[in-house]
Coordinates of N, CA and C in Angstrom, one line a residue:
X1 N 0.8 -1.2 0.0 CA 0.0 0.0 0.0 C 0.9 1.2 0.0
X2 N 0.7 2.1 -0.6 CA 1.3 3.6 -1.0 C 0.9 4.6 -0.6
X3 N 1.0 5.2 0.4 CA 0.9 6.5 1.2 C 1.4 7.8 0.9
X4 N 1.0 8.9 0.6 CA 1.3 9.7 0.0 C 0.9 11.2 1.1
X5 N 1.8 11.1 2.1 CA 2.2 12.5 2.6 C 2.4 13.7 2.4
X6 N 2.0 14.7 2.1 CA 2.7 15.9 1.9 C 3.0 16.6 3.3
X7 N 4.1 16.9 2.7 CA 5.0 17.4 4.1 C 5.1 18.6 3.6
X8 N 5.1 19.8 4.7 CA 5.6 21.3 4.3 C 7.3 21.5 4.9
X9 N 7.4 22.4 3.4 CA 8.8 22.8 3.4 C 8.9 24.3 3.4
X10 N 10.2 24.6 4.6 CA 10.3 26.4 5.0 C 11.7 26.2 4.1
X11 N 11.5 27.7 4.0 CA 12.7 28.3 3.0 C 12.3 30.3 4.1
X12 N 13.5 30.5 3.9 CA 13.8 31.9 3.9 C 14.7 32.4 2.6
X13 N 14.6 34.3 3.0 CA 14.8 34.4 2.1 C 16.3 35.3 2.5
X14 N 17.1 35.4 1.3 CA 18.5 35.9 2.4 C 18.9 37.3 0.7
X15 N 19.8 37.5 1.3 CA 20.5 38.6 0.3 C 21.6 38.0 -0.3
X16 N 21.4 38.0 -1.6 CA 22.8 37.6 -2.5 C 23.9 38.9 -2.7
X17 N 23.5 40.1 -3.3 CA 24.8 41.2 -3.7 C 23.4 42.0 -3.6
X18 N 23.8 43.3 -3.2 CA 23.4 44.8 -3.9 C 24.4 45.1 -4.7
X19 N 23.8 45.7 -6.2 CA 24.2 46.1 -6.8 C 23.9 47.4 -7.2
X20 N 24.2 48.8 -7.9 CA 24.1 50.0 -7.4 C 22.2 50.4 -7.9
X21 N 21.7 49.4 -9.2 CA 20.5 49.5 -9.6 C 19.3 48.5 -8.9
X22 N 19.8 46.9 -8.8 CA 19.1 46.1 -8.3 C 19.9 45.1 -6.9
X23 N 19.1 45.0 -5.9 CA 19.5 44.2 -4.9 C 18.8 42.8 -5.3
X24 N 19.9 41.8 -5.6 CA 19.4 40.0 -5.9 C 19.3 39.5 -4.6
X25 N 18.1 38.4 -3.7 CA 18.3 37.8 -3.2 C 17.7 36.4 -3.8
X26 N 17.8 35.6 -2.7 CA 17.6 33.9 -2.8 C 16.9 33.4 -1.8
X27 N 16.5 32.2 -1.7 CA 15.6 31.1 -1.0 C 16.5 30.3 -0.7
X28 N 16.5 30.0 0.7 CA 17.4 28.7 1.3 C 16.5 27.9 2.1
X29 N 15.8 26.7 1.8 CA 15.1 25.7 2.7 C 16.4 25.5 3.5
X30 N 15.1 24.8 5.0 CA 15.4 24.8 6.3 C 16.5 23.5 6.1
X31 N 15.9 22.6 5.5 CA 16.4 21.2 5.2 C 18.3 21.3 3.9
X32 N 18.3 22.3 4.0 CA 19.7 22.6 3.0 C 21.1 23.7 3.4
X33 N 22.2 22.8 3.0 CA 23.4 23.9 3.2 C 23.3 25.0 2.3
X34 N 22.8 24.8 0.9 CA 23.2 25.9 -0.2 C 22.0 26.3 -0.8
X35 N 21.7 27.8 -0.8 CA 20.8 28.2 -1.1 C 20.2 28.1 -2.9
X36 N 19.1 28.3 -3.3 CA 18.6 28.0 -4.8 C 20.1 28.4 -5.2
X37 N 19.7 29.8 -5.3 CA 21.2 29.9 -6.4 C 22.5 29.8 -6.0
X38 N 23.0 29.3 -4.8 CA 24.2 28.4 -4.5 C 24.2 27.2 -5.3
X39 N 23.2 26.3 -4.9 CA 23.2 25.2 -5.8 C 23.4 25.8 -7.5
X40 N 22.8 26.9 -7.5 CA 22.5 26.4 -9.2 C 24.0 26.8 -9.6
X41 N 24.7 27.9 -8.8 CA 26.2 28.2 -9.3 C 26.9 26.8 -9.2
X42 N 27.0 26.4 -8.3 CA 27.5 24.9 -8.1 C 27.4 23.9 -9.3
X43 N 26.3 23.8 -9.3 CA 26.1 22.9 -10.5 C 26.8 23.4 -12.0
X44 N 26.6 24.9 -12.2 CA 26.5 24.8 -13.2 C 28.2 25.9 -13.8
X45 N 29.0 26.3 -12.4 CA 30.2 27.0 -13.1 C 31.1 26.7 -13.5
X46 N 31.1 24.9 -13.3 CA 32.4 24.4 -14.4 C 32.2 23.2 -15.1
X47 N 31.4 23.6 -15.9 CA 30.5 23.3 -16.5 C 30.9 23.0 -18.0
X48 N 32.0 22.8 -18.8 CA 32.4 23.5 -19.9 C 31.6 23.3 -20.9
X49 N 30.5 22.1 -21.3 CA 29.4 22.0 -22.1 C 28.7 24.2 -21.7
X50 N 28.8 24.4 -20.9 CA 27.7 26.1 -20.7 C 28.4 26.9 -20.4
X51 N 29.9 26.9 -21.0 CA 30.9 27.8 -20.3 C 30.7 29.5 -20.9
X52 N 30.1 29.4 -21.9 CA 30.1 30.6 -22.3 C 28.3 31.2 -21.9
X53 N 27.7 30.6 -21.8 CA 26.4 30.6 -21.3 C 26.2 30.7 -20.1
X54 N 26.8 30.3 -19.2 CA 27.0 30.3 -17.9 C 27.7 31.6 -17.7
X55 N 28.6 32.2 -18.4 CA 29.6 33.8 -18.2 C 28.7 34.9 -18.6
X56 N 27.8 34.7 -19.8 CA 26.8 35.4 -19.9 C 25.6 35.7 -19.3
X57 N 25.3 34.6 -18.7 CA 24.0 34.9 -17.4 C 24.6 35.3 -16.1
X58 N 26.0 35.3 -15.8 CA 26.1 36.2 -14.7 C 26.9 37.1 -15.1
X59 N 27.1 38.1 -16.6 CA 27.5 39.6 -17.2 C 25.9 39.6 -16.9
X60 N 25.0 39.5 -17.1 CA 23.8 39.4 -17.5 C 23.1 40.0 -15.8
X61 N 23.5 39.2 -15.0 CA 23.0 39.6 -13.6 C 23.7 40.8 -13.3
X62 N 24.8 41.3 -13.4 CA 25.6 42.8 -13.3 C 25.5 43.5 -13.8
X63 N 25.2 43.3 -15.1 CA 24.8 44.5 -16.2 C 23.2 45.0 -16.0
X64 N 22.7 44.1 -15.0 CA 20.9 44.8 -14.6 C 21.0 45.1 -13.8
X65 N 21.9 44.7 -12.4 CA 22.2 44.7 -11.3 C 23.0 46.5 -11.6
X66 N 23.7 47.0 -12.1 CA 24.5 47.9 -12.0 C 24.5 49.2 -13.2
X67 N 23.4 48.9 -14.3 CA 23.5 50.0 -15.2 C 21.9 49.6 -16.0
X68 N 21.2 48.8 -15.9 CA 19.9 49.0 -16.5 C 18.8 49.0 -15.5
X69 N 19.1 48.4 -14.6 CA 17.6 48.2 -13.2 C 17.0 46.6 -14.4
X70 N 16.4 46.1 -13.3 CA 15.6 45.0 -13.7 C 14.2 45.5 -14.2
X71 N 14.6 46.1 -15.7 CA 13.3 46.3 -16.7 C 12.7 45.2 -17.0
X72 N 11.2 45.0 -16.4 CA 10.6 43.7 -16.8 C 10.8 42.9 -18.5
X73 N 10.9 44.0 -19.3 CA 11.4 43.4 -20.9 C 12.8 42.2 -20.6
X74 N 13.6 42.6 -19.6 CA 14.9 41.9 -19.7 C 14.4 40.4 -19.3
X75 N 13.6 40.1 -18.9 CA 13.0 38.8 -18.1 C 12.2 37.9 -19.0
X76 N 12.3 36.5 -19.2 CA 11.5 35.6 -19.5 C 10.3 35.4 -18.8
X77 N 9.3 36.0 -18.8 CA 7.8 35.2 -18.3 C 8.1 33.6 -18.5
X78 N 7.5 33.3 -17.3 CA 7.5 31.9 -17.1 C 6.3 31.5 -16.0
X79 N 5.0 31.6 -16.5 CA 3.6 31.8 -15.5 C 4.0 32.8 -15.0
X80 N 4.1 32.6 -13.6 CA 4.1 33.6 -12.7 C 5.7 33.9 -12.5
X81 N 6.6 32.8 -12.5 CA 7.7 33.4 -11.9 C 8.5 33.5 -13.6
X82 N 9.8 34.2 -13.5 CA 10.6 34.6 -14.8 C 12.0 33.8 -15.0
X83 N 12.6 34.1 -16.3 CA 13.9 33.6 -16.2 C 15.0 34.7 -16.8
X84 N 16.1 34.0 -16.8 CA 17.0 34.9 -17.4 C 17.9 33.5 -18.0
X85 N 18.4 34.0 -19.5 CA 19.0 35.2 -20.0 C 17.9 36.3 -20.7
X86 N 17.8 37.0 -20.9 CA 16.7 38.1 -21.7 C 16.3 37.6 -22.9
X87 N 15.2 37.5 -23.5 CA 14.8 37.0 -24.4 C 15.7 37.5 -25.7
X88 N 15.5 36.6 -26.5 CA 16.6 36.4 -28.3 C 16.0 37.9 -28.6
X89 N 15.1 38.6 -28.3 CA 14.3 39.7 -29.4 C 14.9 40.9 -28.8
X90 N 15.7 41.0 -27.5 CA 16.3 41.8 -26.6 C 18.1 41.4 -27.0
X91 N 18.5 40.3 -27.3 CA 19.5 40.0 -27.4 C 20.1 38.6 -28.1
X92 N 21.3 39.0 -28.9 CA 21.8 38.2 -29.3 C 22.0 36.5 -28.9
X93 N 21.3 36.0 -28.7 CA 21.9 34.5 -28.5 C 22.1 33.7 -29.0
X94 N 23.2 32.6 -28.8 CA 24.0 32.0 -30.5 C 24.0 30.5 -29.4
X95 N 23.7 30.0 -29.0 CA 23.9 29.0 -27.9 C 23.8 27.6 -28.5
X96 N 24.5 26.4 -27.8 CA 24.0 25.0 -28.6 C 23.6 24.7 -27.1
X97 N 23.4 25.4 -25.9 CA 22.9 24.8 -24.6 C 21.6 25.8 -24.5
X98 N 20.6 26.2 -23.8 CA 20.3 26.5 -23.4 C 20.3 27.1 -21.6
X99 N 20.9 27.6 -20.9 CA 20.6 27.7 -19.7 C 19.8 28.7 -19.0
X100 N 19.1 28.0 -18.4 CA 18.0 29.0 -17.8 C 18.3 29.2 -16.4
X101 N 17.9 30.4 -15.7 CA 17.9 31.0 -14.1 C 16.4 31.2 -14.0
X102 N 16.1 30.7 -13.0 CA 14.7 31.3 -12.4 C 14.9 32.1 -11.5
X103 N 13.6 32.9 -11.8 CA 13.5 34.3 -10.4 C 12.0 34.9 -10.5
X104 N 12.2 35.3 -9.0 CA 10.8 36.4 -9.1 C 11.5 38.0 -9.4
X105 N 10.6 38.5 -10.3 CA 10.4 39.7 -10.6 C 9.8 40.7 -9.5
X106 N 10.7 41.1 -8.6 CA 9.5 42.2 -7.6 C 9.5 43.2 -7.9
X107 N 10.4 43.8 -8.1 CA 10.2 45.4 -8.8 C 11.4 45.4 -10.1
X108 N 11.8 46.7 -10.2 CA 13.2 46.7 -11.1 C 14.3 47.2 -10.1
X109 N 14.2 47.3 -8.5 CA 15.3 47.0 -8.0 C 15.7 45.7 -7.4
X110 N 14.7 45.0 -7.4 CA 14.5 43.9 -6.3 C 13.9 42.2 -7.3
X111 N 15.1 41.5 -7.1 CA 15.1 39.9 -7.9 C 15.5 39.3 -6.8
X112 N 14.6 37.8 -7.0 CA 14.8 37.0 -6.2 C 15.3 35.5 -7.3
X113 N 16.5 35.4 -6.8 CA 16.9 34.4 -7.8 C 16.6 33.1 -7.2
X114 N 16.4 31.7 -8.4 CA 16.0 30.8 -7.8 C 17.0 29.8 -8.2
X115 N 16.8 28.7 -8.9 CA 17.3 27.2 -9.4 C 17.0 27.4 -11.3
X116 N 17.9 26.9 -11.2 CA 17.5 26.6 -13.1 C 18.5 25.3 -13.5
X117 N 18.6 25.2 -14.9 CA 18.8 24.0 -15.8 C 19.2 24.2 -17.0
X118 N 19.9 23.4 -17.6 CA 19.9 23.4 -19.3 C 18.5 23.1 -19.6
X119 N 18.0 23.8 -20.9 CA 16.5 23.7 -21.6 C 16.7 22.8 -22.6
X120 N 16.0 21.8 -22.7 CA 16.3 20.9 -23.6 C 15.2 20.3 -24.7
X121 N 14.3 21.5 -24.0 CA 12.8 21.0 -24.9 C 12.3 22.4 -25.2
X122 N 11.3 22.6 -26.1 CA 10.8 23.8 -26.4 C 9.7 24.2 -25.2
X123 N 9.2 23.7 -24.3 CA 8.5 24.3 -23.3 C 9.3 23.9 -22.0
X124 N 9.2 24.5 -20.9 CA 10.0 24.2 -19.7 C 9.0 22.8 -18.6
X125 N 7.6 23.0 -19.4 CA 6.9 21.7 -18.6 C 7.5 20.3 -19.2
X126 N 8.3 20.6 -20.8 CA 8.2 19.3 -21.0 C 9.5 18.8 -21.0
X127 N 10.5 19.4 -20.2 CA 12.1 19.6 -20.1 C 12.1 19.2 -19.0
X128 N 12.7 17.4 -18.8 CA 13.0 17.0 -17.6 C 13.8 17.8 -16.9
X129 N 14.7 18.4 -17.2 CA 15.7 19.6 -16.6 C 15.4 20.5 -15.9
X130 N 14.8 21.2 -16.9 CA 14.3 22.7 -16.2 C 13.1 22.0 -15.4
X131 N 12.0 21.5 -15.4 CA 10.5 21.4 -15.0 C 10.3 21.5 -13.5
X132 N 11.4 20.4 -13.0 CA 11.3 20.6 -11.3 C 11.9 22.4 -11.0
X133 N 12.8 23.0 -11.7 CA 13.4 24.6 -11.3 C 12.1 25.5 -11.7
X134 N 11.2 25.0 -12.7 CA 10.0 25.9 -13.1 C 8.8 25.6 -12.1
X135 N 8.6 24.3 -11.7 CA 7.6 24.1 -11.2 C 7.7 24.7 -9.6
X136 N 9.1 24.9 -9.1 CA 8.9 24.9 -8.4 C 9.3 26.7 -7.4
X137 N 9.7 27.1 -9.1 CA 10.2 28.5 -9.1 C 8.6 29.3 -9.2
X138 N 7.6 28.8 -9.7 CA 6.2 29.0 -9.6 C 5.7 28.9 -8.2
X139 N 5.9 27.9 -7.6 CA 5.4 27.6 -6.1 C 5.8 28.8 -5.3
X140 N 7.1 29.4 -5.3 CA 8.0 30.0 -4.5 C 7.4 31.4 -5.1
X141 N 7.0 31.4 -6.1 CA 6.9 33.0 -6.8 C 5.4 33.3 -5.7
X142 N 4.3 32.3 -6.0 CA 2.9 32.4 -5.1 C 2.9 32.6 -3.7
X143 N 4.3 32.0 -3.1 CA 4.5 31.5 -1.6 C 4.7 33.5 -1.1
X144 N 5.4 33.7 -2.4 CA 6.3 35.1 -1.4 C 5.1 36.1 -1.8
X145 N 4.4 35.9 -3.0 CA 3.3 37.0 -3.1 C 2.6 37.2 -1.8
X146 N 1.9 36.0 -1.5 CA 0.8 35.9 -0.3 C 1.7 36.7 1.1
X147 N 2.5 36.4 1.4 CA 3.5 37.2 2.0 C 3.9 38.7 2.1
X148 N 4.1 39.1 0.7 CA 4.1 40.2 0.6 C 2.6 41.3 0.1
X149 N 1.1 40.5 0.1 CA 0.5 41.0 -0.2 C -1.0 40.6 0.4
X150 N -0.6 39.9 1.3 CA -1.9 39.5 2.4 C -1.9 40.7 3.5
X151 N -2.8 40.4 4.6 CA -3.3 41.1 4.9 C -2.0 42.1 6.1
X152 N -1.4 40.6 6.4 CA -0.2 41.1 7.3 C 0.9 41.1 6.4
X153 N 1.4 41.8 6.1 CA 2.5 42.0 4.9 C 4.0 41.8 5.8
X154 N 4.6 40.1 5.5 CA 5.8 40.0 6.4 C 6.4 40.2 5.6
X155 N 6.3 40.6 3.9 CA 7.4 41.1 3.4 C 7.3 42.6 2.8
X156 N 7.5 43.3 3.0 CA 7.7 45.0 1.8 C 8.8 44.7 1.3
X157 N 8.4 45.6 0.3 CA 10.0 46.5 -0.2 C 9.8 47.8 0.2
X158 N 10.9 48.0 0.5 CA 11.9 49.5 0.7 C 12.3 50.0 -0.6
X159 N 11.4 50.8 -1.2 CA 11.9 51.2 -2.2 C 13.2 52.7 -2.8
X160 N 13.4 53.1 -1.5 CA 14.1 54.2 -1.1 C 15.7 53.2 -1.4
X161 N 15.6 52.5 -0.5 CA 16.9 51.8 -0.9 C 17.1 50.0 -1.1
X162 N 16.1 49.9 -2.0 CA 16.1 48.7 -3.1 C 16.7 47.6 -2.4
X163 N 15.4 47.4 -1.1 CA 15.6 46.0 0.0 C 14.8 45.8 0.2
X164 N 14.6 44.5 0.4 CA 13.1 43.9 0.8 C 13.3 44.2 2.5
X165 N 11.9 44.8 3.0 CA 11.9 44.5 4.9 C 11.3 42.9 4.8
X166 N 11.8 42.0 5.7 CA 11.1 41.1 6.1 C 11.3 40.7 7.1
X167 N 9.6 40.4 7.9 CA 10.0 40.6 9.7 C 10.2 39.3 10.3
X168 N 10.9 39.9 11.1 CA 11.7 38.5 12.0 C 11.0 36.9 12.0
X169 N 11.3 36.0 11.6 CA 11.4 34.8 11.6 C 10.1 34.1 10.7
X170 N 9.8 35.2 9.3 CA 9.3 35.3 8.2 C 9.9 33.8 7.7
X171 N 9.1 32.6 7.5 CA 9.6 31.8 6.6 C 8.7 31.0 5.8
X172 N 9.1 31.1 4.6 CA 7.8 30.7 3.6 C 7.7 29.1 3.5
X173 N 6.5 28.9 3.5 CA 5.8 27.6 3.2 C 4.9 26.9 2.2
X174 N 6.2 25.8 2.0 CA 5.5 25.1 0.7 C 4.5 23.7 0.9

């Protein structure tokens, strides 16, 4: 017989770099050493199959981070949550990999970076790769809305100086 539990999982949310246009942060579950995008650097920066794809999505995080702001055009819609690198119509891309970053879009000072993958199929539902980083970069996109936009708001932004407030022992549930 097969029992099927769902268990809830806490994640917080921490600060990756301020940069002088946008401050990036990340999600670290309770149950993990390395946050989404620790893992995903890990996985994926020596990597030489994505070496030049992988150098370009993090010029790509500095160059929004430090001289454009995170203009929603620069972002892949992906339902609710987004990816990076900026869409082929915004920019050159010549790739034989695909690699994708997930993130939430909260303002154009404020990204929340997640997990991503090589793309290996033309939708991200049907890309064993990406689908658990989309499905679940979607979960995380809903998790922090309700948070930041229910009735008790344990998260703002500070839009004065491009930080999220989040109050003490805020931690999202999946």
């Amino acid at each position: 017989m097969k029992i099927n539990i769902k268990m809830n999982k806490f994640a917080t949310i921490e600060e990756v770099e301020q940069f002088d246009k946008v401050t990036y942060y990340t999600v670290r579950f309770e149950d993990r050493d390395e946050s989404e995008f620790e893992n995903f650097l890990s996985k994926h920066q020596d990597d030489p199959t994505i070496h030049d794809e992988y150098n370009d999505l993090m010029a790509w995080i500095t160059i929004i981070g430090n001289k454009i702001g995170a203009k929603p055009s620069y972002f892949r819609p992906e339902r609710k949550a987004h990816a990076l690198p900026p869409p082929s119509r915004l920019v050159e891309i010549d790739y034989l990999q695909n690699l994708r970053l997930y993130c939430m879009w909260v303002s154009e000072s404020i990204i929340i970076l997640f997990n991503g993958a090589i793309k290996t199929q033309n939708t991200a539902q049907a890309c064993p790769n990406v689908k658990p980083h989309f499905d679940l970069a979607n979960r995380l996109v809903l998790a922090i809305e309700k948070l930041m936009r229910g009735p008790y708001k344990a998260i703002e932004e500070d839009k004065y100086n491009q930080q999220l407030i989040i109050d003490e022992g805020t931690e999202i549930m999946l």
